[in-house]
């Protein structure tokens, strides 16, 4: 029960926000709005799944946004300029994203470097690469692409599938337990004989995979490749994970929480769109306040725990 | 495995093990032999090389030279995991588990039972319950490890090691956080595992326990092998003299001081605490410490001793009660205030509340003094150096120089640095919370000698220890706690182990 206290708090806030918005705005409480919520935030959600693994292990990945921009523009160039079939282009760019993530993981574990710095370097690297590939947005015009992006349920389904696979890995596979263990106490995990290095490499590989899938989803959503796509998205992803109840210090948290973290960010945005007459940057302010509230809440939980 | 196990056959043979660290030769051609079905104690003072030998065996450190053979086959443990797969499991001094995972997950981490790659949670829980039942422990294995006491966590660590079906089980100070009954339980388990043919390597600072449970003893000193003896053929005095490299006569003379002979023990009261109570934690406690007096705080693990000390030092805040220092009422709202009043606190947990691992020995020593003077009045480099050198010499801290990071020292030496830190700030009241825990015999005698010296110099000392012998030896007066309350006070003729046991057990009826 205690274990799930902060998850319960997250879900409660989500329910309260939806209830409040539904009472206030006519037509807010509908399947269509909910589906759009998932669709609009699918790319963020998928990136946040990868980020959850990273944060659970006590790390951080700042390269998410750069990776999304890089994947996005790579797809645009491959499909529109080099006439790749979208499936092949997607396969190639996701493979490259995963490879970049794997290399980050290797550098972090082999040289025992702080993930913050390694992924920061990678953030510049990927964003730079994206802008070198093409400084301008490239429209993607392909019947296969149009078909996917016009299907309303495609993006939500991909997001939920990634989430389900993530949940399975986190809770049913020994690898998932190793991620929690490393975040809980890395020294102990090593002494208990867990393959800490290999696990870290896999964690950043997963994050690379997720953020490049996020990049792919964004191209479906925008029907174009954009080297500037996903700017600061890593911070949104971190916010979603933390609001979802995962401790930034690692070891505690869940992907279910991350789902609700993403949904909460989405609801704020949708509600402000419904309001119509206020500046959309208010989304950021509300996110900031919520985030602050959650950090305080977690501190309270921790204090209560050490007291008992 | 297979084949009948022959008791006394060499299971593990370590020959000529060498290991150096920058500036220190930690192991110098050390031999160690472990037989199947024996409990083999590894003894030596802190810094003698016990931990290093164990870490070489379990693949934490690579060895510089020598060979390790398990059942006659040469092995080269590269990592703890590799050592585990070879059949060598370890339970370390500090509980090395993951507090944020459940008990069951901790027992099976890295070797979860799986089916098609998925963890079989139900099987894992059942097997965990079984593994703990073997140690006579019944707890909810689905709950977080951190929700249980250190003692239970330790048992979980042992259950994990046993579950690996090891041939060699290394227990590094497993008893230092267990109470008497738990130690008994552990020994029963060790005997059982021994009868199943396991070789157990046991490290402990408690001589009683070593004599009680081990079949054979290997003694190290300064990284060298002193000898291997059968436990039944060696006396306690012989063992200690081998460990510290002094003759038996010298050992017998050590620690024969007695604070009760000091004339200062009747000095005026320094600290008077009345009716200290913190809801759900401790109280009520009345306590007085005079100048030049050692007041021992006795009681079982969890009886509220540490909590009382923490309230006095301002770490915790009482709901009720008053504290007077030299007759003046004071409110101690945080440790800084306590330090300004002239208090010092040597805490039980060196790692959590004591040492700052990345700072040098010198910096660790001057820390409290500097805090006391305020950060604006900086102690000069030269003064710092003098202070550090003086205490390194006085406390016999084993280090080539004062600028080594404290993290490179052994546990006992770290403890001495912490003691030096408080001594340097010249406190009027020093609270010692388990100052000799995890410290070897030689250093223990030295620390006890220091307590005597400080007391003779007129310092007031509040002394907390789980070892009743030590308390009886070193205290002018004993305050006895049970169930988080003060239940009695012993002084004069009543300071003997029979009275103390009675008071701890019966408690409360008489004052």
mmCIF file of N, CA and C in Angstrom, chain A residues 176-273:
data_model
loop_
_atom_site.group_PDB
_atom_site.id
_atom_site.type_symbol
_atom_site.label_atom_id
_atom_site.label_comp_id
_atom_site.label_asym_id
_atom_site.label_seq_id
_atom_site.Cartn_x
_atom_site.Cartn_y
_atom_site.Cartn_z
ATOM 1 N N UNK A 176 14.334 -6.131 -15.766
ATOM 2 C CA UNK A 176 13.600 -5.051 -15.105
ATOM 3 C C UNK A 176 13.961 -4.950 -13.636
ATOM 4 N N UNK A 177 14.056 -6.123 -12.984
ATOM 5 C CA UNK A 177 14.432 -6.125 -11.568
ATOM 6 C C UNK A 177 15.842 -5.550 -11.390
ATOM 7 N N UNK A 178 16.713 -5.874 -12.353
ATOM 8 C CA UNK A 178 18.082 -5.363 -12.268
ATOM 9 C C UNK A 178 18.085 -3.837 -12.367
ATOM 10 N N UNK A 179 17.198 -3.286 -13.211
ATOM 11 C CA UNK A 179 17.114 -1.830 -13.341
ATOM 12 C C UNK A 179 16.736 -1.205 -11.994
ATOM 13 N N UNK A 180 15.701 -1.750 -11.363
ATOM 14 C CA UNK A 180 15.275 -1.240 -10.049
ATOM 15 C C UNK A 180 16.401 -1.399 -9.028
ATOM 16 N N UNK A 181 17.087 -2.537 -9.084
ATOM 17 C CA UNK A 181 18.136 -2.808 -8.084
ATOM 18 C C UNK A 181 19.282 -1.812 -8.223
ATOM 19 N N UNK A 182 19.682 -1.531 -9.465
ATOM 20 C CA UNK A 182 20.788 -0.595 -9.684
ATOM 21 C C UNK A 182 20.407 0.790 -9.187
ATOM 22 N N UNK A 183 19.152 1.179 -9.441
ATOM 23 C CA UNK A 183 18.699 2.476 -8.960
ATOM 24 C C UNK A 183 18.578 2.512 -7.446
ATOM 25 N N UNK A 184 18.225 1.374 -6.853
ATOM 26 C CA UNK A 184 18.046 1.304 -5.398
ATOM 27 C C UNK A 184 19.370 1.394 -4.669
ATOM 28 N N UNK A 185 20.359 0.666 -5.168
ATOM 29 C CA UNK A 185 21.688 0.721 -4.566
ATOM 30 C C UNK A 185 22.685 0.061 -5.510
ATOM 31 N N UNK A 186 23.384 0.872 -6.276
ATOM 32 C CA UNK A 186 24.241 0.353 -7.344
ATOM 33 C C UNK A 186 25.386 -0.505 -6.790
ATOM 34 N N UNK A 187 25.955 -0.095 -5.648
ATOM 35 C CA UNK A 187 27.062 -0.866 -5.075
ATOM 36 C C UNK A 187 26.597 -2.260 -4.672
ATOM 37 N N UNK A 188 25.453 -2.305 -3.979
ATOM 38 C CA UNK A 188 24.911 -3.600 -3.580
ATOM 39 C C UNK A 188 24.624 -4.457 -4.797
ATOM 40 N N UNK A 189 24.017 -3.831 -5.803
ATOM 41 C CA UNK A 189 23.657 -4.589 -6.999
ATOM 42 C C UNK A 189 24.899 -5.261 -7.590
ATOM 43 N N UNK A 190 26.012 -4.529 -7.608
ATOM 44 C CA UNK A 190 27.245 -5.101 -8.151
ATOM 45 C C UNK A 190 27.738 -6.242 -7.263
ATOM 46 N N UNK A 191 27.693 -6.024 -5.943
ATOM 47 C CA UNK A 191 28.158 -7.061 -5.025
ATOM 48 C C UNK A 191 27.243 -8.277 -5.041
ATOM 49 N N UNK A 192 25.976 -8.070 -5.374
ATOM 50 C CA UNK A 192 25.055 -9.200 -5.456
ATOM 51 C C UNK A 192 25.224 -9.939 -6.778
ATOM 52 N N UNK A 193 26.151 -9.472 -7.580
ATOM 53 C CA UNK A 193 26.478 -10.196 -8.797
ATOM 54 C C UNK A 193 25.628 -9.829 -9.993
ATOM 55 N N UNK A 194 24.939 -8.711 -9.940
ATOM 56 C CA UNK A 194 24.165 -8.314 -11.113
ATOM 57 C C UNK A 194 25.106 -7.738 -12.172
ATOM 58 N N UNK A 195 24.808 -7.974 -13.433
ATOM 59 C CA UNK A 195 25.651 -7.406 -14.496
ATOM 60 C C UNK A 195 25.331 -5.923 -14.673
ATOM 61 N N UNK A 196 25.894 -5.086 -13.799
ATOM 62 C CA UNK A 196 25.536 -3.669 -13.770
ATOM 63 C C UNK A 196 25.869 -2.979 -15.093
ATOM 64 N N UNK A 197 27.084 -3.229 -15.605
ATOM 65 C CA UNK A 197 27.505 -2.574 -16.843
ATOM 66 C C UNK A 197 26.591 -2.903 -18.008
ATOM 67 N N UNK A 198 26.358 -4.193 -18.204
ATOM 68 C CA UNK A 198 25.501 -4.617 -19.317
ATOM 69 C C UNK A 198 24.108 -4.047 -19.187
ATOM 70 N N UNK A 199 23.599 -4.054 -17.965
ATOM 71 C CA UNK A 199 22.251 -3.536 -17.751
ATOM 72 C C UNK A 199 22.183 -2.062 -18.113
ATOM 73 N N UNK A 200 23.207 -1.297 -17.719
ATOM 74 C CA UNK A 200 23.201 0.134 -18.044
ATOM 75 C C UNK A 200 23.210 0.342 -19.553
ATOM 76 N N UNK A 201 24.031 -0.434 -20.256
ATOM 77 C CA UNK A 201 24.079 -0.298 -21.713
ATOM 78 C C UNK A 201 22.693 -0.535 -22.297
ATOM 79 N N UNK A 202 22.030 -1.603 -21.810
ATOM 80 C CA UNK A 202 20.693 -1.919 -22.328
ATOM 81 C C UNK A 202 19.704 -0.801 -22.009
ATOM 82 N N UNK A 203 19.832 -0.207 -20.816
ATOM 83 C CA UNK A 203 18.900 0.852 -20.415
ATOM 84 C C UNK A 203 18.979 2.030 -21.391
ATOM 85 N N UNK A 204 20.215 2.448 -21.723
ATOM 86 C CA UNK A 204 20.345 3.588 -22.638
ATOM 87 C C UNK A 204 20.003 3.189 -24.065
ATOM 88 N N UNK A 205 20.204 1.920 -24.382
ATOM 89 C CA UNK A 205 19.757 1.435 -25.691
ATOM 90 C C UNK A 205 18.236 1.549 -25.780
ATOM 91 N N UNK A 206 17.553 1.156 -24.706
ATOM 92 C CA UNK A 206 16.089 1.256 -24.680
ATOM 93 C C UNK A 206 15.660 2.709 -24.823
ATOM 94 N N UNK A 207 16.368 3.589 -24.106
ATOM 95 C CA UNK A 207 16.005 5.003 -24.189
ATOM 96 C C UNK A 207 16.221 5.535 -25.601
ATOM 97 N N UNK A 208 17.341 5.128 -26.231
ATOM 98 C CA UNK A 208 17.590 5.527 -27.619
ATOM 99 C C UNK A 208 16.503 5.005 -28.540
ATOM 100 N N UNK A 209 16.144 3.741 -28.344
ATOM 101 C CA UNK A 209 15.084 3.123 -29.146
ATOM 102 C C UNK A 209 13.781 3.905 -28.982
ATOM 103 N N UNK A 210 13.422 4.168 -27.723
ATOM 104 C CA UNK A 210 12.158 4.859 -27.454
ATOM 105 C C UNK A 210 12.154 6.262 -28.026
ATOM 106 N N UNK A 211 13.271 7.004 -27.854
ATOM 107 C CA UNK A 211 13.212 8.373 -28.360
ATOM 108 C C UNK A 211 13.208 8.396 -29.881
ATOM 109 N N UNK A 212 13.859 7.397 -30.533
ATOM 110 C CA UNK A 212 13.769 7.421 -31.994
ATOM 111 C C UNK A 212 12.384 6.983 -32.466
ATOM 112 N N UNK A 213 11.735 6.066 -31.735
ATOM 113 C CA UNK A 213 10.335 5.766 -32.082
ATOM 114 C C UNK A 213 9.488 7.024 -31.888
ATOM 115 N N UNK A 214 9.785 7.763 -30.803
ATOM 116 C CA UNK A 214 9.102 9.042 -30.586
ATOM 117 C C UNK A 214 9.276 9.972 -31.775
ATOM 118 N N UNK A 215 10.497 10.000 -32.317
ATOM 119 C CA UNK A 215 10.767 10.823 -33.498
ATOM 120 C C UNK A 215 9.927 10.379 -34.691
ATOM 121 N N UNK A 216 9.816 9.058 -34.854
ATOM 122 C CA UNK A 216 9.005 8.528 -35.952
ATOM 123 C C UNK A 216 7.552 8.974 -35.790
ATOM 124 N N UNK A 217 7.031 8.832 -34.568
ATOM 125 C CA UNK A 217 5.631 9.204 -34.324
ATOM 126 C C UNK A 217 5.407 10.687 -34.631
ATOM 127 N N UNK A 218 6.408 11.493 -34.303
ATOM 128 C CA UNK A 218 6.257 12.925 -34.541
ATOM 129 C C UNK A 218 6.153 13.229 -36.043
ATOM 130 N N UNK A 219 6.910 12.443 -36.846
ATOM 131 C CA UNK A 219 6.806 12.680 -38.301
ATOM 132 C C UNK A 219 5.427 12.288 -38.825
ATOM 133 N N UNK A 220 4.835 11.242 -38.241
ATOM 134 C CA UNK A 220 3.464 10.897 -38.624
ATOM 135 C C UNK A 220 2.520 12.035 -38.263
ATOM 136 N N UNK A 221 2.733 12.572 -37.079
ATOM 137 C CA UNK A 221 1.850 13.607 -36.538
ATOM 138 C C UNK A 221 1.945 14.892 -37.349
ATOM 139 N N UNK A 222 3.188 15.240 -37.780
ATOM 140 C CA UNK A 222 3.392 16.498 -38.486
ATOM 141 C C UNK A 222 3.442 16.324 -40.005
ATOM 142 N N UNK A 223 3.491 15.076 -40.456
ATOM 143 C CA UNK A 223 3.668 14.787 -41.887
ATOM 144 C C UNK A 223 4.888 15.470 -42.473
ATOM 145 N N UNK A 224 5.898 15.643 -41.662
ATOM 146 C CA UNK A 224 7.136 16.224 -42.168
ATOM 147 C C UNK A 224 8.291 15.854 -41.251
ATOM 148 N N UNK A 225 9.498 16.047 -41.764
ATOM 149 C CA UNK A 225 10.690 15.861 -40.951
ATOM 150 C C UNK A 225 11.241 17.227 -40.583
ATOM 151 N N UNK A 226 11.564 17.416 -39.261
ATOM 152 C CA UNK A 226 11.952 18.740 -38.798
ATOM 153 C C UNK A 226 13.178 18.617 -37.901
ATOM 154 N N UNK A 227 14.314 19.232 -38.294
ATOM 155 C CA UNK A 227 15.532 19.089 -37.471
ATOM 156 C C UNK A 227 15.398 19.766 -36.110
ATOM 157 N N UNK A 228 14.426 20.680 -35.995
ATOM 158 C CA UNK A 228 14.245 21.359 -34.709
ATOM 159 C C UNK A 228 13.182 20.700 -33.842
ATOM 160 N N UNK A 229 12.645 19.574 -34.332
ATOM 161 C CA UNK A 229 11.582 18.915 -33.578
ATOM 162 C C UNK A 229 12.097 18.430 -32.230
ATOM 163 N N UNK A 230 11.226 18.450 -31.250
ATOM 164 C CA UNK A 230 11.546 17.865 -29.949
ATOM 165 C C UNK A 230 12.490 18.681 -29.101
ATOM 166 N N UNK A 231 12.599 19.970 -29.372
ATOM 167 C CA UNK A 231 13.450 20.810 -28.528
ATOM 168 C C UNK A 231 12.933 20.795 -27.096
ATOM 169 N N UNK A 232 13.794 20.563 -26.160
ATOM 170 C CA UNK A 232 13.468 20.537 -24.729
ATOM 171 C C UNK A 232 12.502 19.413 -24.358
ATOM 172 N N UNK A 233 12.275 18.511 -25.314
ATOM 173 C CA UNK A 233 11.325 17.458 -25.002
ATOM 174 C C UNK A 233 11.816 16.560 -23.875
ATOM 175 N N UNK A 234 13.167 16.449 -23.736
ATOM 176 C CA UNK A 234 13.687 15.609 -22.650
ATOM 177 C C UNK A 234 13.185 16.103 -21.297
ATOM 178 N N UNK A 235 13.004 17.435 -21.211
ATOM 179 C CA UNK A 235 12.557 17.981 -19.930
ATOM 180 C C UNK A 235 11.084 17.659 -19.681
ATOM 181 N N UNK A 236 10.280 17.696 -20.760
ATOM 182 C CA UNK A 236 8.889 17.271 -20.607
ATOM 183 C C UNK A 236 8.824 15.814 -20.173
ATOM 184 N N UNK A 237 9.699 15.009 -20.791
ATOM 185 C CA UNK A 237 9.696 13.581 -20.452
ATOM 186 C C UNK A 237 10.073 13.380 -18.984
ATOM 187 N N UNK A 238 11.106 14.099 -18.532
ATOM 188 C CA UNK A 238 11.509 13.985 -17.127
ATOM 189 C C UNK A 238 10.352 14.417 -16.229
ATOM 190 N N UNK A 239 9.687 15.528 -16.607
ATOM 191 C CA UNK A 239 8.563 16.004 -15.806
ATOM 192 C C UNK A 239 7.474 14.943 -15.721
ATOM 193 N N UNK A 240 7.160 14.318 -16.855
ATOM 194 C CA UNK A 240 6.118 13.291 -16.859
ATOM 195 C C UNK A 240 6.500 12.140 -15.933
ATOM 196 N N UNK A 241 7.763 11.736 -15.991
ATOM 197 C CA UNK A 241 8.219 10.605 -15.173
ATOM 198 C C UNK A 241 8.134 10.958 -13.684
ATOM 199 N N UNK A 242 8.576 12.172 -13.344
ATOM 200 C CA UNK A 242 8.584 12.562 -11.924
ATOM 201 C C UNK A 242 7.159 12.754 -11.406
ATOM 202 N N UNK A 243 6.300 13.414 -12.230
ATOM 203 C CA UNK A 243 4.901 13.566 -11.819
ATOM 204 C C UNK A 243 4.271 12.170 -11.684
ATOM 205 N N UNK A 244 4.755 11.221 -12.459
ATOM 206 C CA UNK A 244 4.266 9.847 -12.375
ATOM 207 C C UNK A 244 4.742 9.122 -11.132
ATOM 208 N N UNK A 245 5.516 9.779 -10.292
ATOM 209 C CA UNK A 245 5.862 9.182 -9.001
ATOM 210 C C UNK A 245 7.199 8.469 -8.969
ATOM 211 N N UNK A 246 7.977 8.551 -10.044
ATOM 212 C CA UNK A 246 9.293 7.909 -10.018
ATOM 213 C C UNK A 246 10.300 8.846 -9.353
ATOM 214 N N UNK A 247 11.065 8.290 -8.419
ATOM 215 C CA UNK A 247 12.062 9.107 -7.725
ATOM 216 C C UNK A 247 13.246 9.372 -8.634
ATOM 217 N N UNK A 248 13.696 10.617 -8.680
ATOM 218 C CA UNK A 248 14.820 10.971 -9.533
ATOM 219 C C UNK A 248 16.096 10.266 -9.088
ATOM 220 N N UNK A 249 16.136 9.861 -7.809
ATOM 221 C CA UNK A 249 17.314 9.157 -7.309
ATOM 222 C C UNK A 249 17.312 7.684 -7.713
ATOM 223 N N UNK A 250 16.226 7.224 -8.299
ATOM 224 C CA UNK A 250 16.189 5.853 -8.805
ATOM 225 C C UNK A 250 15.618 4.847 -7.833
ATOM 226 N N UNK A 251 15.326 3.647 -8.367
ATOM 227 C CA UNK A 251 14.898 2.536 -7.534
ATOM 228 C C UNK A 251 13.420 2.456 -7.239
ATOM 229 N N UNK A 252 12.730 3.596 -7.285
ATOM 230 C CA UNK A 252 11.313 3.605 -6.932
ATOM 231 C C UNK A 252 10.520 4.285 -8.041
ATOM 232 N N UNK A 253 9.420 3.645 -8.468
ATOM 233 C CA UNK A 253 8.574 4.262 -9.473
ATOM 234 C C UNK A 253 7.981 3.216 -10.390
ATOM 235 N N UNK A 254 7.211 3.662 -11.379
ATOM 236 C CA UNK A 254 6.600 2.676 -12.276
ATOM 237 C C UNK A 254 6.201 3.319 -13.591
ATOM 238 N N UNK A 255 6.032 2.471 -14.599
ATOM 239 C CA UNK A 255 5.614 2.950 -15.912
ATOM 240 C C UNK A 255 4.150 3.354 -15.914
ATOM 241 N N UNK A 256 3.347 2.713 -15.044
ATOM 242 C CA UNK A 256 1.940 3.110 -14.950
ATOM 243 C C UNK A 256 1.885 4.574 -14.518
ATOM 244 N N UNK A 257 2.742 4.923 -13.559
ATOM 245 C CA UNK A 257 2.824 6.314 -13.123
ATOM 246 C C UNK A 257 3.195 7.220 -14.272
ATOM 247 N N UNK A 258 4.162 6.787 -15.082
ATOM 248 C CA UNK A 258 4.589 7.597 -16.222
ATOM 249 C C UNK A 258 3.431 7.837 -17.198
ATOM 250 N N UNK A 259 2.619 6.780 -17.434
ATOM 251 C CA UNK A 259 1.444 6.945 -18.303
ATOM 252 C C UNK A 259 0.586 8.092 -17.786
ATOM 253 N N UNK A 260 0.314 8.068 -16.482
ATOM 254 C CA UNK A 260 -0.530 9.120 -15.919
ATOM 255 C C UNK A 260 0.187 10.471 -15.915
ATOM 256 N N UNK A 261 1.502 10.444 -15.730
ATOM 257 C CA UNK A 261 2.266 11.685 -15.809
ATOM 258 C C UNK A 261 2.090 12.332 -17.173
ATOM 259 N N UNK A 262 2.206 11.514 -18.233
ATOM 260 C CA UNK A 262 2.024 12.019 -19.595
ATOM 261 C C UNK A 262 0.600 12.522 -19.780
ATOM 262 N N UNK A 263 -0.376 11.747 -19.290
ATOM 263 C CA UNK A 263 -1.778 12.141 -19.443
ATOM 264 C C UNK A 263 -2.065 13.458 -18.716
ATOM 265 N N UNK A 264 -1.470 13.622 -17.525
ATOM 266 C CA UNK A 264 -1.687 14.870 -16.779
ATOM 267 C C UNK A 264 -1.164 16.063 -17.578
ATOM 268 N N UNK A 265 0.054 15.924 -18.132
ATOM 269 C CA UNK A 265 0.592 17.012 -18.956
ATOM 270 C C UNK A 265 -0.346 17.292 -20.123
ATOM 271 N N UNK A 266 -0.886 16.188 -20.717
ATOM 272 C CA UNK A 266 -1.798 16.328 -21.858
ATOM 273 C C UNK A 266 -3.085 17.031 -21.469
ATOM 274 N N UNK A 267 -3.629 16.665 -20.299
ATOM 275 C CA UNK A 267 -4.896 17.259 -19.861
ATOM 276 C C UNK A 267 -4.727 18.756 -19.642
ATOM 277 N N UNK A 268 -3.594 19.141 -19.060
ATOM 278 C CA UNK A 268 -3.359 20.575 -18.835
ATOM 279 C C UNK A 268 -3.438 21.310 -20.170
ATOM 280 N N UNK A 269 -2.722 20.747 -21.155
ATOM 281 C CA UNK A 269 -2.687 21.366 -22.485
ATOM 282 C C UNK A 269 -4.079 21.441 -23.096
ATOM 283 N N UNK A 270 -4.791 20.301 -23.047
ATOM 284 C CA UNK A 270 -6.120 20.248 -23.658
ATOM 285 C C UNK A 270 -7.074 21.233 -22.990
ATOM 286 N N UNK A 271 -7.008 21.272 -21.646
ATOM 287 C CA UNK A 271 -7.910 22.160 -20.915
ATOM 288 C C UNK A 271 -7.658 23.609 -21.299
ATOM 289 N N UNK A 272 -6.376 23.959 -21.448
ATOM 290 C CA UNK A 272 -6.062 25.346 -21.802
ATOM 291 C C UNK A 272 -6.499 25.657 -23.227
ATOM 292 N N UNK A 273 -6.418 24.640 -24.116
ATOM 293 C CA UNK A 273 -6.940 24.820 -25.472
ATOM 294 C C UNK A 273 -8.445 25.035 -25.433
#
